[in-house]
């Protein structure tokens, strides 16, 4: 009996202190039990509830329709379950999960009904917040990504799919980097993002994605790190805002501010900015830049005769021609009515400005079709060079315009430098360029060959092919006079191709005659190195039926360092063909040794400038020794050029140099003298 009493007491205590309202009614629906939670929610007391009929306890306006009916059903054995929102006294709006069911005695007879209301307000509020959050997630115009702690996508919204063209199934379980655009000019920011989020809770920045259709989509992205209750990373949330329209607007605004409406060329404002930048860079590197002031000849007569509409059409056509003739980082701007100013931000010497001036003027020579009219247009052009002709933008433009006026006085359709000295040099350069073109056409160039000797065995281990120009009037023109002009004009490309073909042909002829079985070295210019060198080399070998091992290509150190990655690729391609590779003028280009070991080369050449005074200048001796030591460590052959005395040879031999060439052995020889040299060298008569 005491045990039963104890159980009932515990049960009574449990119900009395339960957090949810509980009321028990007898068959007459008189309240026989009420707990503290029910009194608290109803703002009443136990005394004002026990012994009262249900109709007096619940809201009379809703009693018959809800609670009363449910209580009667419970007395008949039927359970009622529903959810309802109610305003409670002192607790505001609450939601209850109501369950009304019968109470039976030990014999199974229904003796009353129990009313149990569970407060589910917090659950309902959480569900509502989740519903609103999902509604916002589904309908916001920003693309959203939810990522797990493993940085893989767990959820994306429709705006994400609309923005990038990938549906949710394609995005899930992937890392967001998969959708980031990559390329030479595009940076994948995600490594930086993850690094930043290790120390910060959020990151913001611009990220460019690539849509399914290939179009680039610039976005402003906010990335947020979300932690769980234990402080561990649980999720990452990414918000993507499409910047396409904003960038388009900014570009349109920029075009209005910085570009000429008629021609689409940069206007004075943009030109001024670029000149300022070019002058700063030129000052830092102690270099030069040039301004070209171009004015159309007799444009006013065209305007007056054909009208301004036709004049505008002609200006657009001229702008198009100039843009097509532009090279590199040139800026072509419309400066005035029929005036254009061209910025060359970096020139090695004024001759480069002259070559560009002639190219621009030549681009205007083909006639222009203007409706029923066909027009021939020429221009006059003036050149000023920074810093020689001025260190101020306005001064440089003024001097270029002055030079342009001198070009008009000289007969138009030509150009002039601001100074007379430069004009003289320009005239000489143009004359030399014309002679070069004719020389190529008339096959005035020949190759001379300088023997290369193994220092230890004194055997002939190669020949270097050197271009010579046998001019019918000027005689034998030295390379230092015509090679720079050939480089500037681009004629070095066909000249270099010819030299390689001729060297291969001559080497094959020597082999067929049994005279020489050694590689012939051919110099490769910077222009050649970047223009189909692989195809030119293959054609030369195939044309001469010469095995690739008998051709050695010499590339200057400075050429390789212009674009190291491109150089590595090109050298690798040539190496796989089987040709030998040497770095010429080594020690003059300040190359990084970390790059040198990546070049698949066979030989280093010590520049003659270090050999000439190697006995008298400790610095030259130190450099030569360092180059030889470096080559040994990299398992490369090393050859010294410009060796003229036995003392120089002995010194180089003591340093461990492998090979040499120079006047001590022989000057560069015409091909027909090589057989005699080989015979005399073999007989030790030299």
XYZ file of C-alpha atoms in Angstrom:
686
model
C 0.000 0.000 0.000
C 2.806 2.369 0.882
C 4.514 1.521 -2.405
C 1.361 2.364 -4.388
C 0.971 5.556 -2.434
C 4.561 6.490 -3.134
C 4.128 5.921 -6.895
C 1.038 8.041 -6.980
C 2.794 10.790 -5.078
C 5.659 10.758 -7.538
C 3.282 10.789 -10.500
C 1.292 13.599 -8.926
C 4.483 15.591 -8.388
C 5.580 14.924 -11.955
C 2.324 16.224 -13.447
C 2.153 19.131 -11.008
C 5.613 20.431 -11.959
C 5.499 19.574 -15.670
C 6.350 22.466 -17.993
C 3.244 22.064 -20.150
C -0.342 22.842 -18.978
C -2.295 19.755 -17.753
C -5.908 19.664 -16.549
C -7.956 16.555 -15.574
C -11.794 16.505 -15.580
C -14.304 13.988 -14.250
C -17.289 12.749 -16.232
C -19.245 15.907 -15.280
C -16.321 17.928 -16.705
C -15.476 19.333 -13.292
C -11.753 20.027 -12.897
C -10.150 17.567 -10.491
C -6.462 18.373 -11.220
C -4.555 21.365 -12.543
C -0.768 21.856 -12.615
C 1.299 24.973 -12.099
C 2.004 25.461 -15.820
C -1.734 25.635 -16.629
C -2.250 28.276 -13.934
C 0.765 30.205 -15.162
C -0.378 30.324 -18.777
C -3.980 31.181 -17.773
C -2.798 33.683 -15.147
C -4.980 32.061 -12.447
C -4.580 29.941 -9.303
C -5.239 26.352 -8.331
C -8.023 27.496 -6.005
C -9.771 29.305 -8.859
C -9.595 26.222 -11.087
C -10.146 23.064 -9.017
C -13.811 22.210 -8.650
C -14.886 24.439 -11.487
C -16.693 23.255 -14.622
C -14.680 23.292 -17.842
C -16.964 25.941 -19.335
C -15.956 28.302 -16.516
C -12.253 27.668 -16.990
C -11.820 28.079 -20.775
C -12.668 31.107 -22.931
C -16.481 30.997 -23.271
C -16.411 32.326 -26.840
C -14.391 29.313 -28.019
C -15.393 26.669 -25.487
C -18.305 25.015 -27.330
C -16.536 25.044 -30.690
C -13.254 23.541 -29.585
C -12.496 22.425 -26.034
C -16.062 21.535 -25.038
C -16.651 19.319 -28.052
C -13.279 17.652 -27.595
C -13.955 16.936 -23.906
C -17.323 15.341 -24.728
C -15.595 13.247 -27.410
C -12.973 12.174 -24.892
C -15.718 10.943 -22.503
C -16.866 8.761 -25.401
C -13.341 7.400 -25.915
C -12.329 9.614 -28.892
C -8.998 11.484 -28.859
C -8.640 15.045 -30.214
C -5.312 16.564 -31.365
C -4.812 20.041 -32.833
C -2.541 23.118 -32.766
C -3.758 26.563 -31.827
C -2.346 30.042 -31.258
C -3.540 31.823 -28.107
C -2.774 35.126 -26.467
C -1.727 34.375 -22.907
C -1.706 36.832 -20.064
C 1.782 38.210 -19.572
C 3.391 35.839 -22.103
C 2.096 37.154 -25.424
C 1.139 35.045 -28.410
C 1.874 31.368 -27.872
C 1.290 28.275 -29.965
C 0.066 25.076 -28.267
C -0.030 21.504 -29.443
C -3.302 20.372 -27.734
C -4.127 16.749 -26.997
C -7.504 15.848 -25.270
C -8.118 12.207 -24.442
C -10.068 10.019 -22.007
C -9.002 8.826 -18.534
C -9.976 5.242 -17.530
C -9.910 3.403 -14.226
C -8.238 0.066 -13.629
C -11.245 -1.723 -15.031
C -11.138 0.259 -18.264
C -14.149 2.382 -17.468
C -13.868 6.002 -18.689
C -13.987 8.169 -15.603
C -12.997 11.535 -17.110
C -10.865 13.440 -19.606
C -7.344 14.942 -19.585
C -6.348 18.195 -21.305
C -2.629 18.467 -22.206
C -1.314 21.538 -24.093
C 2.372 21.547 -25.080
C 3.916 24.976 -25.764
C 5.503 24.758 -29.205
C 5.947 28.507 -29.720
C 9.756 28.305 -30.000
C 9.488 25.434 -32.490
C 6.938 27.313 -34.579
C 9.049 30.464 -34.540
C 12.088 28.459 -35.618
C 10.065 26.845 -38.400
C 8.844 30.267 -39.509
C 12.360 31.663 -39.522
C 13.527 28.688 -41.532
C 10.616 29.151 -43.946
C 11.376 32.856 -44.371
C 15.083 32.114 -44.743
C 14.364 29.522 -47.421
C 12.009 31.921 -49.155
C 14.730 34.553 -49.169
C 17.267 31.916 -50.292
C 15.021 30.857 -53.157
C 13.930 34.313 -54.318
C 16.908 36.638 -53.706
C 18.567 38.000 -56.856
C 22.077 37.328 -55.500
C 23.621 33.963 -56.147
C 24.090 31.981 -52.944
C 26.296 29.011 -52.143
C 26.370 27.094 -48.875
C 29.587 25.134 -48.460
C 30.470 22.516 -45.899
C 33.538 22.542 -43.698
C 35.247 20.541 -46.477
C 34.806 23.590 -48.759
C 32.479 21.698 -51.087
C 29.101 23.022 -52.198
C 26.114 21.693 -50.259
C 23.380 24.033 -51.514
C 22.886 26.691 -54.197
C 19.882 28.874 -54.920
C 18.113 29.471 -58.271
C 19.883 32.826 -58.678
C 23.232 30.999 -58.655
C 22.041 28.703 -61.433
C 20.682 31.653 -63.401
C 23.926 33.574 -62.953
C 26.326 30.801 -63.982
C 24.088 28.496 -66.049
C 24.759 25.385 -63.918
C 21.852 23.698 -62.132
C 22.033 22.616 -58.512
C 22.846 18.988 -59.309
C 25.908 20.057 -61.294
C 27.121 22.333 -58.503
C 26.660 20.073 -55.493
C 29.691 18.331 -53.981
C 32.085 20.390 -56.120
C 34.506 23.032 -54.919
C 33.619 26.540 -56.107
C 37.004 26.827 -57.859
C 35.536 24.591 -60.564
C 33.417 27.491 -61.792
C 36.100 30.174 -61.533
C 37.525 31.374 -64.821
C 41.228 30.815 -65.394
C 43.655 32.092 -67.980
C 46.731 34.195 -68.572
C 45.082 37.399 -67.351
C 42.722 35.906 -64.761
C 43.584 35.031 -61.185
C 41.949 32.252 -59.153
C 41.275 34.022 -55.829
C 40.140 31.001 -53.838
C 43.544 30.078 -52.362
C 43.693 33.645 -51.030
C 40.071 33.430 -49.826
C 40.644 30.260 -47.826
C 43.831 31.703 -46.394
C 42.019 34.903 -45.340
C 39.167 32.960 -43.736
C 41.629 31.159 -41.494
C 42.103 34.446 -39.658
C 38.865 36.344 -40.346
C 35.187 35.504 -40.285
C 34.514 37.072 -43.693
C 36.129 38.004 -47.001
C 35.024 40.357 -49.777
C 36.399 40.856 -53.243
C 35.894 40.477 -56.978
C 35.727 36.965 -58.437
C 35.301 36.211 -62.132
C 33.363 33.039 -62.943
C 32.879 31.337 -66.286
C 29.312 30.441 -67.273
C 28.389 27.145 -68.861
C 28.232 28.978 -72.221
C 31.794 30.252 -71.738
C 30.920 33.870 -70.992
C 32.865 35.500 -68.172
C 30.775 36.796 -65.277
C 32.409 39.324 -62.927
C 30.950 39.195 -59.408
C 31.409 40.937 -56.100
C 31.587 38.117 -53.588
C 31.136 38.049 -49.828
C 32.339 34.883 -48.097
C 31.326 34.229 -44.473
C 32.691 31.558 -42.128
C 30.079 29.954 -39.803
C 31.117 28.092 -36.662
C 29.138 25.629 -34.523
C 28.594 25.831 -30.744
C 31.998 24.251 -30.123
C 33.742 26.850 -32.280
C 34.505 24.481 -35.149
C 33.922 25.575 -38.757
C 30.540 24.225 -39.802
C 29.704 26.053 -43.033
C 30.804 28.752 -45.430
C 28.241 31.066 -47.041
C 29.054 32.800 -50.337
C 26.986 35.693 -51.724
C 27.575 36.539 -55.421
C 26.462 39.879 -56.869
C 26.602 40.194 -60.667
C 28.843 43.112 -61.674
C 28.234 42.794 -65.413
C 25.906 45.758 -65.705
C 27.961 47.912 -63.377
C 31.133 47.185 -65.321
C 29.309 47.878 -68.574
C 28.167 51.217 -67.184
C 31.691 52.011 -65.966
C 33.103 51.119 -69.384
C 30.537 53.349 -71.102
C 31.375 56.162 -68.717
C 35.080 55.629 -69.325
C 34.560 55.758 -73.082
C 32.698 59.039 -72.752
C 35.453 60.525 -70.592
C 38.590 59.070 -72.201
C 37.738 58.189 -75.814
C 36.937 60.170 -78.902
C 33.304 59.695 -79.925
C 33.948 59.822 -83.676
C 36.935 57.476 -84.028
C 36.879 55.469 -80.794
C 40.530 56.355 -80.209
C 41.869 57.641 -76.875
C 41.332 61.381 -76.493
C 43.607 64.056 -75.036
C 42.717 63.208 -71.440
C 43.697 59.548 -71.752
C 46.753 60.445 -73.820
C 47.947 62.830 -71.096
C 47.607 60.099 -68.488
C 49.505 57.542 -70.559
C 52.261 60.013 -71.392
C 52.703 60.738 -67.681
C 52.982 57.010 -66.941
C 55.426 56.442 -69.809
C 57.608 59.367 -68.691
C 57.735 57.993 -65.134
C 58.766 54.535 -66.350
C 61.346 55.990 -68.734
C 62.811 58.087 -65.925
C 63.075 55.068 -63.628
C 64.914 52.971 -66.194
C 66.876 55.914 -67.676
C 65.246 55.047 -71.000
C 63.540 56.875 -73.840
C 60.013 57.334 -75.171
C 58.738 59.141 -78.251
C 55.734 61.166 -79.374
C 54.628 61.191 -83.014
C 52.441 64.095 -84.134
C 50.552 63.154 -87.315
C 48.531 65.626 -89.376
C 46.620 64.697 -92.548
C 47.727 66.540 -95.662
C 45.121 68.862 -97.275
C 42.262 67.561 -95.114
C 40.536 70.964 -95.142
C 40.148 70.768 -98.911
C 38.428 67.368 -98.559
C 36.071 68.756 -95.918
C 35.244 71.840 -97.973
C 34.707 69.866 -101.161
C 32.883 66.756 -99.999
C 31.341 67.995 -96.751
C 31.859 67.232 -93.089
C 29.995 63.934 -93.225
C 32.469 62.547 -95.750
C 35.298 64.107 -93.747
C 34.137 62.274 -90.612
C 33.956 59.027 -92.547
C 37.518 59.556 -93.752
C 38.737 60.255 -90.204
C 37.204 56.986 -89.019
C 38.895 55.139 -91.887
C 42.257 56.755 -91.081
C 41.867 55.837 -87.407
C 41.223 52.235 -88.433
C 44.346 52.149 -90.610
C 46.497 53.578 -87.814
C 45.158 51.066 -85.279
C 45.936 48.178 -87.637
C 49.503 49.460 -88.056
C 50.019 49.901 -84.302
C 52.423 47.588 -82.515
C 53.018 46.639 -78.903
C 52.055 49.206 -76.277
C 51.612 52.109 -78.689
C 48.799 54.553 -77.936
C 47.166 56.187 -80.952
C 45.001 59.148 -79.951
C 42.924 61.695 -81.782
C 44.356 65.046 -80.739
C 42.391 67.477 -82.875
C 40.309 67.690 -86.035
C 42.640 65.778 -88.349
C 45.539 65.457 -85.921
C 46.658 62.277 -84.203
C 49.321 61.885 -81.525
C 50.996 58.497 -81.159
C 52.839 57.532 -77.972
C 55.706 55.049 -78.118
C 56.191 54.406 -74.390
C 59.487 52.573 -74.734
C 62.147 52.849 -77.432
C 65.706 51.646 -77.424
C 66.850 54.409 -79.769
C 65.322 57.048 -82.078
C 65.641 54.723 -85.071
C 62.748 52.691 -83.660
C 60.578 55.813 -83.706
C 61.569 56.389 -87.328
C 60.611 52.845 -88.311
C 57.207 53.227 -86.636
C 56.659 56.598 -88.315
C 57.288 55.126 -91.751
C 54.982 52.171 -90.986
C 52.150 54.507 -89.967
C 52.558 56.709 -93.017
C 52.689 53.674 -95.298
C 49.430 52.388 -93.791
C 47.610 55.420 -95.216
C 48.865 54.960 -98.780
C 46.163 52.590 -100.111
C 43.263 54.635 -101.462
C 40.110 55.183 -99.411
C 36.739 54.429 -100.961
C 34.219 57.090 -99.842
C 30.967 56.304 -101.602
C 31.291 57.642 -105.114
C 34.760 59.023 -104.358
C 38.146 57.355 -104.142
C 40.641 59.388 -102.124
C 44.385 59.199 -101.751
C 45.406 60.383 -98.301
C 48.864 61.237 -97.032
C 50.085 62.707 -93.783
C 53.004 64.610 -92.325
C 54.530 63.438 -89.091
C 56.823 64.939 -86.479
C 58.792 63.106 -83.797
C 60.025 64.254 -80.400
C 61.995 62.046 -78.025
C 61.997 62.072 -74.233
C 64.138 63.253 -72.519
C 66.321 64.723 -75.279
C 63.616 66.988 -76.698
C 61.957 67.891 -73.411
C 60.919 66.536 -70.043
C 57.412 68.001 -70.020
C 54.361 66.603 -71.802
C 53.270 69.868 -73.390
C 56.823 70.656 -74.491
C 57.189 67.241 -76.118
C 53.879 67.604 -77.957
C 54.823 71.110 -79.057
C 58.199 69.948 -80.353
C 56.604 67.009 -82.178
C 54.153 69.425 -83.798
C 57.042 71.700 -84.796
C 58.759 68.716 -86.413
C 55.482 67.883 -88.184
C 55.389 71.382 -89.664
C 58.943 70.846 -90.915
C 57.765 67.614 -92.574
C 55.012 69.555 -94.369
C 57.553 72.106 -95.570
C 59.718 69.257 -96.823
C 56.943 68.226 -99.235
C 54.451 66.333 -97.034
C 53.971 62.539 -96.823
C 57.142 62.252 -94.761
C 58.387 62.680 -91.210
C 60.972 64.749 -89.409
C 62.652 64.593 -86.027
C 62.695 67.650 -83.854
C 66.490 67.969 -84.130
C 68.525 68.081 -87.282
C 70.928 65.452 -85.972
C 68.104 62.973 -85.620
C 66.832 63.795 -89.071
C 70.252 62.958 -90.462
C 70.325 59.645 -88.611
C 66.803 58.900 -89.785
C 67.766 59.504 -93.405
C 70.757 57.176 -93.045
C 68.585 54.527 -91.395
C 66.000 54.635 -94.193
C 68.718 54.435 -96.819
C 70.255 51.434 -95.069
C 66.840 49.765 -94.781
C 66.258 50.157 -98.524
C 69.719 48.741 -99.272
C 68.986 45.797 -96.974
C 65.777 44.957 -98.791
C 67.531 45.113 -102.152
C 70.450 43.093 -100.767
C 68.121 40.276 -99.767
C 66.448 40.334 -103.147
C 69.792 40.319 -105.000
C 71.391 37.665 -102.723
C 74.260 39.936 -101.675
C 74.692 38.234 -98.293
C 77.246 35.497 -97.645
C 78.317 33.381 -94.686
C 81.793 33.260 -93.231
C 82.761 30.473 -90.856
C 84.963 30.744 -87.757
C 86.460 27.455 -86.498
C 85.774 26.302 -82.948
C 88.552 24.311 -81.282
C 88.698 21.828 -78.383
C 91.298 23.377 -76.048
C 92.543 20.040 -74.728
C 92.796 18.032 -77.974
C 93.084 21.000 -80.397
C 90.531 19.249 -82.651
C 88.069 21.275 -84.742
C 84.737 20.631 -83.030
C 82.549 23.113 -84.892
C 82.110 26.198 -87.053
C 80.194 29.372 -86.274
C 78.352 30.802 -89.278
C 78.533 34.610 -89.411
C 76.579 36.764 -91.872
C 78.483 39.174 -94.078
C 77.100 41.681 -96.593
C 78.994 41.942 -99.828
C 77.552 45.254 -101.093
C 78.345 45.989 -104.751
C 79.210 49.639 -103.993
C 80.036 49.773 -100.282
C 82.092 46.601 -100.246
C 82.040 44.221 -97.279
C 79.690 45.856 -94.755
C 80.495 44.896 -91.120
C 77.685 43.267 -89.140
C 77.580 46.005 -86.498
C 76.322 48.378 -89.203
C 73.516 46.345 -90.747
C 72.385 43.844 -88.059
C 70.804 46.546 -85.809
C 68.905 47.948 -88.801
C 67.778 44.454 -89.786
C 66.527 43.927 -86.213
C 64.628 47.230 -86.181
C 62.914 46.683 -89.513
C 62.138 42.999 -88.997
C 64.331 42.020 -91.952
C 66.399 39.938 -89.538
C 63.680 37.260 -89.787
C 64.102 36.449 -93.512
C 67.850 37.113 -93.231
C 68.142 34.685 -90.310
C 66.097 32.034 -92.110
C 68.386 32.305 -95.122
C 71.491 32.058 -92.921
C 70.230 28.875 -91.268
C 69.346 27.297 -94.619
C 72.731 28.199 -96.095
C 74.674 26.979 -93.036
C 72.874 23.625 -93.129
C 73.454 23.293 -96.871
C 77.170 24.091 -96.509
C 77.636 21.687 -93.592
C 76.013 18.885 -95.598
C 78.343 19.677 -98.507
C 81.404 19.435 -96.230
C 80.188 16.103 -94.872
C 79.531 14.728 -98.359
C 83.091 15.746 -99.297
C 84.466 14.099 -96.155
C 85.951 17.389 -94.916
C 84.134 18.010 -91.629
C 81.731 16.206 -89.338
C 80.935 18.806 -86.692
C 78.031 21.108 -85.863
C 77.694 24.513 -87.473
C 76.512 27.182 -85.029
C 73.981 29.749 -86.239
C 72.998 32.862 -84.300
C 69.263 33.334 -83.589
C 67.937 36.860 -83.044
C 65.233 37.832 -80.587
C 62.772 38.411 -83.449
C 63.518 34.968 -84.903
C 63.140 33.312 -81.502
C 59.556 34.517 -81.206
C 58.492 33.918 -84.826
C 58.111 30.264 -85.885
C 61.700 29.256 -85.067
C 60.704 25.594 -84.832
C 59.284 25.572 -88.375
C 62.241 27.535 -89.803
C 64.721 25.127 -88.197
C 62.877 22.037 -89.401
C 62.670 23.439 -92.952
C 66.406 24.247 -93.003
C 67.394 20.741 -91.844
C 64.977 19.052 -94.201
C 66.015 21.222 -97.146
C 69.684 20.318 -96.669
C 68.991 16.688 -95.683
C 71.124 17.352 -92.598
C 70.744 15.474 -89.312
C 69.681 17.751 -86.454
C 72.773 16.906 -84.367
C 74.934 18.871 -86.821
C 73.133 22.167 -86.188
C 73.746 24.326 -83.133
C 71.580 27.363 -82.404
C 73.081 30.241 -80.418
C 70.575 32.383 -78.496
C 71.654 35.408 -76.488
C 71.130 35.477 -72.753
C 69.046 38.681 -73.001
C 66.688 37.036 -75.524
C 66.023 34.121 -73.189
C 65.282 36.445 -70.284
C 62.643 38.473 -72.181
C 60.064 35.752 -71.529
C 61.554 32.922 -69.500
C 58.549 30.599 -69.661
C 58.214 30.979 -73.430
C 61.961 30.427 -73.787
C 61.799 27.185 -71.788
C 59.011 25.875 -74.018
C 60.788 26.843 -77.254
C 64.157 25.435 -76.159
C 62.462 22.215 -75.108
C 60.849 21.892 -78.528
C 64.169 22.470 -80.314
C 65.949 20.070 -77.973
C 63.468 17.320 -78.803
C 64.210 17.914 -82.492
C 67.842 16.989 -81.757
C 69.625 20.299 -82.387
C 72.291 21.561 -80.003
C 71.670 24.748 -78.011
C 74.125 27.360 -76.767
C 73.667 30.573 -74.768
C 75.608 33.371 -76.463
C 77.098 36.455 -74.747
C 76.697 34.774 -71.368
C 77.449 37.063 -68.427
C 76.073 40.208 -70.065
C 72.347 39.642 -69.504
C 72.103 39.405 -65.711
C 69.998 36.259 -65.865
C 68.793 34.474 -62.772
C 70.728 31.281 -62.138
C 67.507 29.643 -60.989
C 66.223 30.048 -64.546
C 69.463 28.955 -66.167
C 69.216 25.451 -64.739
C 65.741 25.129 -66.286
C 66.996 25.842 -69.812
C 67.719 22.577 -71.727
C 71.008 23.883 -73.165
C 74.313 22.235 -74.062
C 76.836 25.061 -73.981
C 77.633 28.509 -72.553
C 79.660 31.041 -74.530
C 81.889 33.440 -72.607
C 81.420 36.826 -74.247
C 84.503 38.246 -75.949
C 84.211 41.406 -73.843
C 85.440 39.357 -70.853
C 88.215 37.649 -72.840
C 89.891 40.739 -74.341
C 91.283 42.005 -71.015
C 91.201 38.728 -69.102
C 94.949 38.990 -68.323
C 94.824 42.588 -67.133
C 91.370 43.076 -65.614
C 90.718 41.043 -62.423
C 86.980 41.577 -62.809
C 86.937 40.066 -66.306
C 89.046 37.161 -65.108
C 86.711 36.606 -62.170
C 83.624 36.667 -64.396
C 85.152 34.268 -66.915
C 86.179 31.927 -64.086
C 82.697 32.084 -62.566
C 81.031 31.282 -65.892
C 83.329 28.311 -66.472
C 82.791 27.024 -62.942
C 79.032 27.456 -63.292
C 79.013 25.540 -66.579
C 80.971 22.688 -65.006
C 78.546 22.467 -62.102
C 75.611 22.357 -64.515
C 77.408 19.753 -66.676
C 77.557 22.131 -69.647
C 80.322 22.733 -72.176
C 81.817 26.232 -72.153
C 83.431 28.010 -75.102
C 85.298 31.308 -75.056
C 85.064 33.597 -78.061
C 87.437 36.367 -79.103
C 90.653 34.525 -78.114
C 93.527 36.358 -79.816
C 96.705 35.405 -77.926
C 98.372 32.277 -76.605
C 98.457 33.849 -73.146
C 94.681 34.239 -73.167
C 94.335 30.631 -74.293
C 96.656 29.354 -71.535
C 94.746 31.358 -68.916
C 91.386 29.996 -70.105
C 92.789 26.479 -70.195
C 93.912 26.892 -66.611
C 90.372 27.905 -65.663
C 89.037 24.686 -67.199
C 87.482 26.165 -70.349
C 86.518 23.435 -72.848
C 86.534 25.193 -76.233
C 87.607 28.425 -77.902
C 87.371 30.442 -81.083
C 89.056 33.627 -82.198
C 91.743 35.192 -84.327
C 94.407 33.097 -82.570
C 93.116 30.177 -84.632
C 91.478 31.897 -87.585
C 89.299 34.837 -88.483
C 85.883 34.045 -90.024
C 86.587 32.385 -93.374
C 84.633 32.242 -96.635
C 83.267 28.749 -97.219
C 85.724 28.084 -100.034
C 88.730 28.640 -97.693
C 87.566 26.201 -95.012
C 88.973 23.120 -96.789
C 92.448 24.684 -96.939
C 92.230 25.683 -93.265
C 91.235 22.165 -92.210
C 94.090 20.630 -94.168
C 96.675 23.011 -92.706
C 95.270 22.686 -89.184
C 95.354 18.902 -89.442
C 98.966 19.096 -90.634
C 99.793 21.457 -87.720
C 100.917 24.147 -90.144
C 98.884 26.873 -88.313
